[in-house]
mmCIF file of N, CA and C in Angstrom:
data_model
loop_
_atom_site.group_PDB
_atom_site.id
_atom_site.type_symbol
_atom_site.label_atom_id
_atom_site.label_comp_id
_atom_site.label_asym_id
_atom_site.label_seq_id
_atom_site.Cartn_x
_atom_site.Cartn_y
_atom_site.Cartn_z
ATOM 1 N N MET C 19 85.448 115.524 148.683
ATOM 2 C CA MET C 19 86.132 114.420 148.509
ATOM 3 C C MET C 19 87.273 114.775 149.155
ATOM 4 N N ALA C 20 87.665 113.621 150.424
ATOM 5 C CA ALA C 20 88.289 114.224 151.692
ATOM 6 C C ALA C 20 90.261 113.878 150.010
ATOM 7 N N PRO C 21 91.274 114.463 150.758
ATOM 8 C CA PRO C 21 92.278 113.843 150.409
ATOM 9 C C PRO C 21 92.412 112.698 150.419
ATOM 10 N N GLY C 22 93.554 111.953 149.056
ATOM 11 C CA GLY C 22 94.351 110.937 149.296
ATOM 12 C C GLY C 22 92.963 110.018 148.979
ATOM 13 N N THR C 23 91.440 110.201 148.337
ATOM 14 C CA THR C 23 90.565 109.092 148.079
ATOM 15 C C THR C 23 90.823 109.100 146.546
ATOM 16 N N ALA C 24 90.147 107.884 146.434
ATOM 17 C CA ALA C 24 90.343 107.776 144.152
ATOM 18 C C ALA C 24 88.960 108.372 144.321
ATOM 19 N N PRO C 25 89.003 109.622 143.249
ATOM 20 C CA PRO C 25 88.134 109.912 142.383
ATOM 21 C C PRO C 25 86.638 108.831 142.247
ATOM 22 N N GLY C 26 85.724 109.894 141.637
ATOM 23 C CA GLY C 26 84.823 108.622 140.660
ATOM 24 C C GLY C 26 84.885 109.283 139.130
ATOM 25 N N LEU C 27 83.836 108.710 138.610
ATOM 26 C CA LEU C 27 84.180 109.658 137.757
ATOM 27 C C LEU C 27 82.880 110.824 137.347
ATOM 28 N N LEU C 28 84.223 111.299 136.448
ATOM 29 C CA LEU C 28 83.727 113.621 136.458
ATOM 30 C C LEU C 28 82.684 113.406 135.314
ATOM 31 N N LEU C 29 81.630 113.495 135.421
ATOM 32 C CA LEU C 29 80.440 113.066 134.447
ATOM 33 C C LEU C 29 80.552 114.687 133.524
ATOM 34 N N ALA C 30 79.323 114.755 132.245
ATOM 35 C CA ALA C 30 79.501 115.902 132.238
ATOM 36 C C ALA C 30 78.753 116.966 132.312
ATOM 37 N N THR C 31 77.824 116.413 133.447
ATOM 38 C CA THR C 31 77.203 117.594 134.460
ATOM 39 C C THR C 31 78.214 118.501 136.225
ATOM 40 N N GLY C 32 79.348 117.631 135.807
ATOM 41 C CA GLY C 32 80.094 118.102 136.835
ATOM 42 C C GLY C 32 80.157 116.885 137.848
ATOM 43 N N GLN C 33 79.278 116.094 138.269
ATOM 44 C CA GLN C 33 79.068 115.854 139.472
ATOM 45 C C GLN C 33 80.195 114.667 139.351
ATOM 46 N N VAL C 34 80.853 114.238 140.917
ATOM 47 C CA VAL C 34 81.527 113.337 140.659
ATOM 48 C C VAL C 34 80.884 112.194 141.022
ATOM 49 N N LEU C 35 80.801 110.706 140.707
ATOM 50 C CA LEU C 35 80.577 109.483 140.911
ATOM 51 C C LEU C 35 81.306 108.989 142.181
ATOM 52 N N PRO C 36 80.648 108.275 142.960
ATOM 53 C CA PRO C 36 80.721 107.597 143.923
ATOM 54 C C PRO C 36 81.841 106.574 143.257
ATOM 55 N N VAL C 37 82.891 106.070 143.996
ATOM 56 C CA VAL C 37 83.987 104.950 143.262
ATOM 57 C C VAL C 37 82.798 103.802 143.792
ATOM 58 N N SER C 38 82.128 103.415 144.111
ATOM 59 C CA SER C 38 81.460 101.959 144.153
ATOM 60 C C SER C 38 80.394 102.160 142.829
ATOM 61 N N SER C 39 80.250 103.235 142.743
ATOM 62 C CA SER C 39 79.452 103.759 141.307
ATOM 63 C C SER C 39 80.067 102.861 140.451
ATOM 64 N N VAL C 40 81.334 103.723 140.435
ATOM 65 C CA VAL C 40 82.254 103.670 139.205
ATOM 66 C C VAL C 40 82.436 101.827 138.925
ATOM 67 N N HIS C 41 83.190 101.344 140.101
ATOM 68 C CA HIS C 41 82.637 99.733 139.707
ATOM 69 C C HIS C 41 81.925 98.898 139.218
ATOM 70 N N ARG C 42 80.764 99.621 139.884
ATOM 71 C CA ARG C 42 79.375 98.992 139.878
ATOM 72 C C ARG C 42 78.913 98.847 137.624
ATOM 73 N N LEU C 43 79.719 100.301 137.355
ATOM 74 C CA LEU C 43 79.099 100.517 135.688
ATOM 75 C C LEU C 43 80.276 99.478 135.218
ATOM 76 N N ALA C 44 81.401 99.510 135.408
ATOM 77 C CA ALA C 44 82.438 98.732 135.243
ATOM 78 C C ALA C 44 82.083 97.166 134.891
ATOM 79 N N ARG C 45 81.309 97.112 135.624
ATOM 80 C CA ARG C 45 80.948 95.317 136.233
ATOM 81 C C ARG C 45 79.924 94.831 135.517
ATOM 82 N N THR C 46 78.654 96.106 135.126
ATOM 83 C CA THR C 46 77.442 96.226 134.624
ATOM 84 C C THR C 46 77.537 96.337 133.063
ATOM 85 N N SER C 47 78.394 97.324 132.215
ATOM 86 C CA SER C 47 78.323 97.829 131.192
ATOM 87 C C SER C 47 79.475 97.244 130.071
ATOM 88 N N THR C 48 79.381 97.737 129.241
ATOM 89 C CA THR C 48 80.395 96.991 128.023
ATOM 90 C C THR C 48 81.636 98.791 127.785
ATOM 91 N N LEU C 49 82.883 98.413 128.043
ATOM 92 C CA LEU C 49 83.657 99.477 128.215
ATOM 93 C C LEU C 49 84.548 99.293 126.980
ATOM 94 N N VAL C 50 84.767 100.335 126.545
ATOM 95 C CA VAL C 50 85.219 100.596 124.990
ATOM 96 C C VAL C 50 86.407 101.594 125.220
ATOM 97 N N ARG C 51 87.645 101.063 124.762
ATOM 98 C CA ARG C 51 88.792 102.506 124.643
ATOM 99 C C ARG C 51 88.594 103.030 124.235
ATOM 100 N N ILE C 52 88.705 104.354 123.868
ATOM 101 C CA ILE C 52 89.122 105.136 122.860
ATOM 102 C C ILE C 52 90.172 106.564 122.992
ATOM 103 N N VAL C 53 90.738 106.258 121.992
ATOM 104 C CA VAL C 53 91.764 107.934 121.871
ATOM 105 C C VAL C 53 91.383 108.924 120.859
ATOM 106 N N MET C 54 91.216 109.872 121.246
ATOM 107 C CA MET C 54 91.269 110.921 120.653
ATOM 108 C C MET C 54 92.600 111.866 120.509
ATOM 109 N N ASN C 55 92.886 112.684 119.550
ATOM 110 C CA ASN C 55 93.626 113.982 119.218
ATOM 111 C C ASN C 55 93.195 114.980 119.485
ATOM 112 N N ALA C 56 93.731 116.096 119.813
ATOM 113 C CA ALA C 56 93.665 117.212 120.489
ATOM 114 C C ALA C 56 92.002 117.886 120.189
ATOM 115 N N GLU C 57 91.933 117.538 118.581
ATOM 116 C CA GLU C 57 90.430 117.977 118.077
ATOM 117 C C GLU C 57 89.351 117.259 118.430
ATOM 118 N N GLY C 58 89.379 115.880 119.052
ATOM 119 C CA GLY C 58 88.250 115.318 119.890
ATOM 120 C C GLY C 58 88.279 113.682 118.103
ATOM 121 N N GLN C 59 89.051 113.568 117.343
ATOM 122 C CA GLN C 59 88.743 113.200 116.386
ATOM 123 C C GLN C 59 89.256 111.731 116.963
ATOM 124 N N VAL C 60 88.874 110.685 116.741
ATOM 125 C CA VAL C 60 88.890 108.865 117.230
ATOM 126 C C VAL C 60 90.230 108.581 116.374
ATOM 127 N N LEU C 61 91.242 108.038 117.253
ATOM 128 C CA LEU C 61 92.382 107.415 116.516
ATOM 129 C C LEU C 61 92.371 106.321 116.851
ATOM 130 N N ASP C 62 92.158 105.704 117.892
ATOM 131 C CA ASP C 62 92.162 104.177 118.197
ATOM 132 C C ASP C 62 91.405 103.751 118.869
ATOM 133 N N MET C 63 90.398 102.523 118.392
ATOM 134 C CA MET C 63 88.980 102.197 118.433
ATOM 135 C C MET C 63 89.547 100.258 119.303
ATOM 136 N N GLY C 64 90.705 100.097 119.102
ATOM 137 C CA GLY C 64 91.024 99.014 119.842
ATOM 138 C C GLY C 64 90.172 97.701 118.529
ATOM 139 N N ARG C 65 89.728 96.785 119.423
ATOM 140 C CA ARG C 65 88.559 95.677 119.193
ATOM 141 C C ARG C 65 87.034 96.154 118.098
ATOM 142 N N LYS C 66 87.178 97.236 118.917
ATOM 143 C CA LYS C 66 84.851 97.678 118.926
ATOM 144 C C LYS C 66 84.616 97.768 117.542
ATOM 145 N N VAL C 67 85.512 98.007 116.273
ATOM 146 C CA VAL C 67 85.725 98.658 115.396
ATOM 147 C C VAL C 67 86.290 98.089 114.589
ATOM 148 N N ARG C 68 85.987 97.499 113.144
ATOM 149 C CA ARG C 68 86.965 96.622 112.062
ATOM 150 C C ARG C 68 87.480 98.525 111.076
ATOM 151 N N LEU C 69 86.805 98.951 110.610
ATOM 152 C CA LEU C 69 87.360 99.856 109.984
ATOM 153 C C LEU C 69 87.979 100.807 110.319
ATOM 154 N N ALA C 70 88.199 101.515 109.502
ATOM 155 C CA ALA C 70 88.895 103.352 109.925
ATOM 156 C C ALA C 70 87.882 104.113 110.078
ATOM 157 N N THR C 71 88.072 104.961 111.128
ATOM 158 C CA THR C 71 87.828 106.084 111.120
ATOM 159 C C THR C 71 88.000 107.103 109.927
ATOM 160 N N PRO C 72 87.369 108.080 109.388
ATOM 161 C CA PRO C 72 87.840 109.411 108.352
ATOM 162 C C PRO C 72 88.843 109.747 109.121
ATOM 163 N N ALA C 73 89.173 110.000 110.653
ATOM 164 C CA ALA C 73 90.723 110.509 110.835
ATOM 165 C C ALA C 73 91.617 109.836 111.182
ATOM 166 N N GLN C 74 91.134 108.233 111.081
ATOM 167 C CA GLN C 74 92.580 107.585 111.283
ATOM 168 C C GLN C 74 92.941 107.958 109.693
ATOM 169 N N ARG C 75 91.930 107.585 108.813
ATOM 170 C CA ARG C 75 91.921 107.543 106.867
ATOM 171 C C ARG C 75 93.011 108.425 106.922
ATOM 172 N N ARG C 76 92.690 110.185 107.383
ATOM 173 C CA ARG C 76 93.608 111.542 107.028
ATOM 174 C C ARG C 76 95.142 111.062 107.043
ATOM 175 N N ALA C 77 95.381 110.309 108.545
ATOM 176 C CA ALA C 77 96.448 110.752 109.714
ATOM 177 C C ALA C 77 97.237 109.629 108.516
ATOM 178 N N ILE C 78 97.032 108.793 108.284
ATOM 179 C CA ILE C 78 97.010 107.264 107.497
ATOM 180 C C ILE C 78 97.971 108.220 106.058
ATOM 181 N N PHE C 79 96.976 108.796 105.843
ATOM 182 C CA PHE C 79 97.288 108.973 104.575
ATOM 183 C C PHE C 79 99.094 110.399 104.763
ATOM 184 N N ALA C 80 98.825 111.387 105.459
ATOM 185 C CA ALA C 80 100.224 111.778 106.071
ATOM 186 C C ALA C 80 101.044 110.914 106.191
ATOM 187 N N ARG C 81 100.733 110.201 106.572
ATOM 188 C CA ARG C 81 102.563 108.781 106.890
ATOM 189 C C ARG C 81 102.877 108.096 106.342
ATOM 190 N N TYR C 82 102.129 107.771 104.989
ATOM 191 C CA TYR C 82 102.111 106.777 103.744
ATOM 192 C C TYR C 82 101.874 107.329 102.489
ATOM 193 N N ALA C 83 102.788 107.826 101.599
ATOM 194 C CA ALA C 83 102.823 108.014 100.856
ATOM 195 C C ALA C 83 101.691 107.287 99.487
ATOM 196 N N THR C 84 102.633 105.686 99.615
ATOM 197 C CA THR C 84 101.736 104.688 99.084
ATOM 198 C C THR C 84 101.524 103.538 99.887
ATOM 199 N N CYS C 85 101.416 102.639 99.286
ATOM 200 C CA CYS C 85 100.790 101.270 99.996
ATOM 201 C C CYS C 85 102.286 100.477 100.670
ATOM 202 N N TRP C 86 101.768 100.542 101.535
ATOM 203 C CA TRP C 86 102.948 100.065 103.144
ATOM 204 C C TRP C 86 103.507 98.591 102.593
ATOM 205 N N VAL C 87 103.397 98.316 101.169
ATOM 206 C CA VAL C 87 104.469 96.946 101.079
ATOM 207 C C VAL C 87 105.561 97.331 100.219
ATOM 208 N N ASP C 88 106.963 97.455 100.045
ATOM 209 C CA ASP C 88 107.972 97.574 99.344
ATOM 210 C C ASP C 88 108.195 97.986 98.329
ATOM 211 N N GLY C 89 108.117 98.879 97.181
ATOM 212 C CA GLY C 89 107.692 98.363 95.836
ATOM 213 C C GLY C 89 106.511 98.892 94.992
ATOM 214 N N CYS C 90 105.727 98.950 95.864
ATOM 215 C CA CYS C 90 104.202 98.999 95.737
ATOM 216 C C CYS C 90 103.963 100.113 95.171
ATOM 217 N N PRO C 91 103.714 100.966 94.427
ATOM 218 C CA PRO C 91 103.717 102.472 93.515
ATOM 219 C C PRO C 91 101.841 103.285 94.011
ATOM 220 N N LEU C 92 101.272 102.287 94.008
ATOM 221 C CA LEU C 92 99.658 102.930 94.357
ATOM 222 C C LEU C 92 99.380 104.369 95.436
ATOM 223 N N PRO C 93 99.438 104.841 95.456
ATOM 224 C CA PRO C 93 99.495 105.679 96.231
ATOM 225 C C PRO C 93 98.166 105.576 97.166
ATOM 226 N N ALA C 94 98.762 105.696 98.393
ATOM 227 C CA ALA C 94 98.230 105.832 99.671
ATOM 228 C C ALA C 94 96.673 106.274 99.760
ATOM 229 N N THR C 95 96.368 107.300 98.935
ATOM 230 C CA THR C 95 95.203 107.530 98.932
ATOM 231 C C THR C 95 94.218 106.629 97.867
ATOM 232 N N MET C 96 94.656 105.583 97.657
ATOM 233 C CA MET C 96 93.875 104.846 96.184
ATOM 234 C C MET C 96 93.880 103.634 96.823
ATOM 235 N N CYS C 97 94.322 103.298 98.372
ATOM 236 C CA CYS C 97 94.647 102.102 98.219
ATOM 237 C C CYS C 97 93.664 101.508 99.791
ATOM 238 N N GLN C 98 93.201 100.688 100.173
ATOM 239 C CA GLN C 98 92.241 100.141 101.608
ATOM 240 C C GLN C 98 93.047 99.940 102.766
ATOM 241 N N ILE C 99 92.678 100.497 103.744
ATOM 242 C CA ILE C 99 93.460 100.495 104.801
ATOM 243 C C ILE C 99 93.661 99.249 105.536
ATOM 244 N N ASP C 100 94.553 98.814 105.870
ATOM 245 C CA ASP C 100 94.733 97.792 106.364
ATOM 246 C C ASP C 100 95.531 97.689 107.525
ATOM 247 N N HIS C 101 95.498 96.370 108.306
ATOM 248 C CA HIS C 101 95.836 95.925 109.951
ATOM 249 C C HIS C 101 96.774 95.373 109.721
ATOM 250 N N ALA C 102 98.120 95.946 110.176
ATOM 251 C CA ALA C 102 99.321 95.280 110.806
ATOM 252 C C ALA C 102 99.158 93.519 110.943
ATOM 253 N N ASP C 103 98.102 93.558 112.621
ATOM 254 C CA ASP C 103 97.719 92.588 112.569
ATOM 255 C C ASP C 103 96.316 92.613 112.060
ATOM 256 N N ASN C 104 96.711 91.019 111.636
ATOM 257 C CA ASN C 104 94.881 90.558 110.583
ATOM 258 C C ASN C 104 93.764 91.225 111.416
ATOM 259 N N TRP C 105 92.971 91.395 111.346
ATOM 260 C CA TRP C 105 91.830 91.491 112.450
ATOM 261 C C TRP C 105 91.228 90.613 112.678
ATOM 262 N N SER C 106 91.031 89.471 112.043
ATOM 263 C CA SER C 106 90.617 88.037 111.976
ATOM 264 C C SER C 106 91.327 87.698 113.063
ATOM 265 N N THR C 107 91.921 88.275 113.714
ATOM 266 C CA THR C 107 93.301 86.962 114.729
ATOM 267 C C THR C 107 93.299 88.104 115.806
ATOM 268 N N GLY C 108 92.469 88.706 115.918
ATOM 269 C CA GLY C 108 92.559 89.556 117.086
ATOM 270 C C GLY C 108 93.538 91.374 116.682
ATOM 271 N N GLY C 109 93.834 91.410 115.591
ATOM 272 C CA GLY C 109 94.255 92.932 115.326
ATOM 273 C C GLY C 109 93.229 93.849 115.917
ATOM 274 N N LEU C 110 94.217 95.459 115.905
ATOM 275 C CA LEU C 110 93.261 96.363 116.614
ATOM 276 C C LEU C 110 93.059 97.294 115.289
ATOM 277 N N THR C 111 91.936 98.112 115.804
ATOM 278 C CA THR C 111 91.970 99.388 114.387
ATOM 279 C C THR C 111 92.444 99.963 115.400
ATOM 280 N N ASP C 112 93.684 100.783 115.518
ATOM 281 C CA ASP C 112 94.542 101.258 116.406
ATOM 282 C C ASP C 112 95.260 102.254 114.847
ATOM 283 N N LEU C 113 95.404 103.644 115.514
ATOM 284 C CA LEU C 113 96.455 104.474 114.302
ATOM 285 C C LEU C 113 97.205 103.776 114.287
ATOM 286 N N LYS C 114 98.513 103.209 115.273
ATOM 287 C CA LYS C 114 100.011 102.899 115.121
ATOM 288 C C LYS C 114 99.777 100.964 114.201
ATOM 289 N N LEU C 115 98.843 101.281 114.095
ATOM 290 C CA LEU C 115 98.585 99.662 113.523
ATOM 291 C C LEU C 115 97.556 99.583 112.081
ATOM 292 N N LEU C 116 97.671 100.783 111.786
ATOM 293 C CA LEU C 116 97.386 100.638 110.269
ATOM 294 C C LEU C 116 98.076 100.833 109.561
ATOM 295 N N GLY C 117 97.688 100.303 107.963
ATOM 296 C CA GLY C 117 98.149 101.618 106.976
ATOM 297 C C GLY C 117 97.623 101.435 105.724
ATOM 298 N N PRO C 118 98.057 102.012 104.245
ATOM 299 C CA PRO C 118 97.236 101.394 103.554
ATOM 300 C C PRO C 118 97.949 100.533 102.517
ATOM 301 N N ALA C 119 97.187 99.743 102.069
ATOM 302 C CA ALA C 119 97.653 98.838 101.075
ATOM 303 C C ALA C 119 96.652 98.052 100.144
ATOM 304 N N CYS C 120 97.728 97.994 98.896
ATOM 305 C CA CYS C 120 96.338 98.289 97.392
ATOM 306 C C CYS C 120 95.741 96.818 98.039
ATOM 307 N N GLN C 121 94.225 97.157 96.771
ATOM 308 C CA GLN C 121 93.756 95.760 97.014
ATOM 309 C C GLN C 121 94.482 94.356 96.981
ATOM 310 N N PHE C 122 95.355 94.209 96.046
ATOM 311 C CA PHE C 122 96.114 92.835 95.675
ATOM 312 C C PHE C 122 96.769 92.440 97.252
ATOM 313 N N HIS C 123 97.442 93.592 97.391
ATOM 314 C CA HIS C 123 98.526 93.667 99.053
ATOM 315 C C HIS C 123 97.925 93.157 100.124
ATOM 316 N N ASN C 124 96.695 94.109 100.229
ATOM 317 C CA ASN C 124 95.963 93.815 101.186
ATOM 318 C C ASN C 124 95.686 92.127 101.412
ATOM 319 N N ARG C 125 94.418 91.716 100.009
ATOM 320 C CA ARG C 125 94.140 90.371 99.925
ATOM 321 C C ARG C 125 95.300 89.296 100.259
ATOM 322 N N ASP C 126 96.171 89.397 99.573
ATOM 323 C CA ASP C 126 97.372 88.772 99.564
ATOM 324 C C ASP C 126 98.243 88.319 100.935
ATOM 325 N N ARG C 127 98.484 89.617 101.545
ATOM 326 C CA ARG C 127 99.376 89.551 102.714
ATOM 327 C C ARG C 127 98.371 88.356 103.615
ATOM 328 N N TYR C 128 96.995 88.577 103.529
ATOM 329 C CA TYR C 128 96.374 87.382 104.595
ATOM 330 C C TYR C 128 95.568 86.184 104.364
ATOM 331 N N GLN C 129 96.151 85.893 102.608
ATOM 332 C CA GLN C 129 95.898 84.624 101.994
ATOM 333 C C GLN C 129 97.425 84.046 102.818
ATOM 334 N N HIS C 130 98.186 84.300 101.973
ATOM 335 C CA HIS C 130 99.286 83.655 102.193
ATOM 336 C C HIS C 130 101.135 84.953 103.260
ATOM 337 N N PRO C 131 100.211 84.506 104.447
ATOM 338 C CA PRO C 131 101.105 85.796 105.618
ATOM 339 C C PRO C 131 102.473 84.912 105.167
ATOM 340 N N ASP C 132 103.208 83.904 104.726
ATOM 341 C CA ASP C 132 104.599 83.626 104.612
ATOM 342 C C ASP C 132 105.499 84.285 103.538
ATOM 343 N N ARG C 133 104.634 84.857 103.099
ATOM 344 C CA ARG C 133 104.887 85.634 102.086
ATOM 345 C C ARG C 133 105.673 87.025 101.903
ATOM 346 N N TYR C 134 105.505 87.483 103.373
ATOM 347 C CA TYR C 134 105.696 89.261 103.875
ATOM 348 C C TYR C 134 106.284 88.596 104.976
ATOM 349 N N THR C 135 107.315 89.723 104.780
ATOM 350 C CA THR C 135 107.900 90.089 106.441
ATOM 351 C C THR C 135 108.022 91.465 106.939
ATOM 352 N N ARG C 136 107.417 91.704 107.912
ATOM 353 C CA ARG C 136 107.010 92.513 108.310
ATOM 354 C C ARG C 136 108.000 93.152 109.033
ATOM 355 N N ARG C 137 108.505 94.922 108.741
ATOM 356 C CA ARG C 137 109.337 95.515 109.821
ATOM 357 C C ARG C 137 108.906 97.397 110.666
ATOM 358 N N ASN C 138 109.247 97.791 111.975
ATOM 359 C CA ASN C 138 109.350 99.004 112.512
ATOM 360 C C ASN C 138 110.316 100.069 111.136
ATOM 361 N N VAL C 139 109.354 100.848 110.672
ATOM 362 C CA VAL C 139 110.042 102.008 110.300
ATOM 363 C C VAL C 139 109.961 103.702 110.734
ATOM 364 N N GLY C 140 109.652 102.949 111.815
ATOM 365 C CA GLY C 140 109.561 104.343 112.751
ATOM 366 C C GLY C 140 108.260 103.401 114.016
ATOM 367 N N GLU C 141 108.645 104.775 114.730
ATOM 368 C CA GLU C 141 108.170 104.660 115.713
ATOM 369 C C GLU C 141 106.816 104.019 116.189
ATOM 370 N N ASP C 142 105.992 104.732 115.073
ATOM 371 C CA ASP C 142 104.394 104.331 115.225
ATOM 372 C C ASP C 142 104.138 104.051 113.324
ATOM 373 N N ARG C 143 104.881 102.941 112.053
ATOM 374 C CA ARG C 143 105.226 102.682 110.934
ATOM 375 C C ARG C 143 105.419 101.845 110.862
ATOM 376 N N TRP C 144 104.774 100.943 109.987
ATOM 377 C CA TRP C 144 105.298 99.486 109.875
ATOM 378 C C TRP C 144 105.790 99.482 108.545
ATOM 379 N N ALA C 145 106.092 98.785 107.293
ATOM 380 C CA ALA C 145 106.615 98.360 106.069
ATOM 381 C C ALA C 145 106.256 96.578 106.087
ATOM 382 N N PHE C 146 105.830 96.326 104.708
ATOM 383 C CA PHE C 146 105.985 95.018 103.682
ATOM 384 C C PHE C 146 106.781 94.361 103.143
ATOM 385 N N THR C 147 107.878 93.631 102.830
ATOM 386 C CA THR C 147 108.506 93.092 102.536
ATOM 387 C C THR C 147 107.330 91.933 101.616
ATOM 388 N N TYR C 148 107.354 91.777 100.495
ATOM 389 C CA TYR C 148 107.143 90.685 100.289
ATOM 390 C C TYR C 148 108.156 89.851 99.090
ATOM 391 N N HIS C 149 107.701 88.737 99.053
ATOM 392 C CA HIS C 149 109.006 87.684 98.577
ATOM 393 C C HIS C 149 108.120 87.259 97.903
ATOM 394 N N ARG C 150 107.895 87.260 96.939
ATOM 395 C CA ARG C 150 107.850 86.258 95.875
ATOM 396 C C ARG C 150 107.367 84.882 95.589
ATOM 397 N N LEU C 151 109.306 84.201 95.523
ATOM 398 C CA LEU C 151 109.418 83.400 95.470
ATOM 399 C C LEU C 151 109.797 82.610 96.709
ATOM 400 N N GLY C 152 108.823 81.910 97.168
ATOM 401 C CA GLY C 152 108.615 80.981 98.081
ATOM 402 C C GLY C 152 108.272 81.841 99.433
ATOM 403 N N ARG C 153 108.622 81.239 100.312
ATOM 404 C CA ARG C 153 109.179 81.765 101.922
ATOM 405 C C ARG C 153 109.715 82.794 102.573
ATOM 406 N N ALA C 154 109.164 83.989 103.364
ATOM 407 C CA ALA C 154 109.953 84.723 103.548
ATOM 408 C C ALA C 154 110.917 84.583 104.790
ATOM 409 N N PRO C 155 112.024 84.569 104.656
ATOM 410 C CA PRO C 155 113.410 84.281 105.557
ATOM 411 C C PRO C 155 112.753 84.402 106.911
ATOM 412 N N ARG C 156 113.152 83.593 107.624
ATOM 413 C CA ARG C 156 113.314 83.745 108.755
ATOM 414 C C ARG C 156 114.058 84.889 109.766
ATOM 415 N N LEU C 157 113.208 85.284 110.525
ATOM 416 C CA LEU C 157 114.293 86.113 111.412
ATOM 417 C C LEU C 157 114.831 85.403 112.678
ATOM 418 N N HIS C 158 115.624 85.862 112.901
ATOM 419 C CA HIS C 158 117.078 85.747 113.484
ATOM 420 C C HIS C 158 116.672 86.633 115.556
ATOM 421 N N ASP C 159 116.715 85.696 116.242
ATOM 422 C CA ASP C 159 116.139 86.835 117.933
ATOM 423 C C ASP C 159 117.297 87.479 117.923
#
């Protein structure tokens, strides 16, 4: 391949595909973005799947001790894995957007989203505050 030309896709065989073949595959195939850790375990799945992988679950249990709703004492290992952005409205199954939610908070947050305020508690960790009486306070920009 000449210097300065765009490489094709390096296959498991070591063969390099011509760029035209890569373009054809992109047009005719279903592409899926998958992010893996150094051991090859899948961490990010985008919209391809809804449920967390075993590797994602282990990472979530390492990040969170309890349900990600403030004050809920249920251990993360006893929680369901929840999407920070509701899956049914386009949420991604990516590690940075997943966390543990007890069964009550998992269901209630989607039935009554106005009762919850989400905030970032780290570069890739979230927490929710539950507002029992009425609507969550409006946040100002």
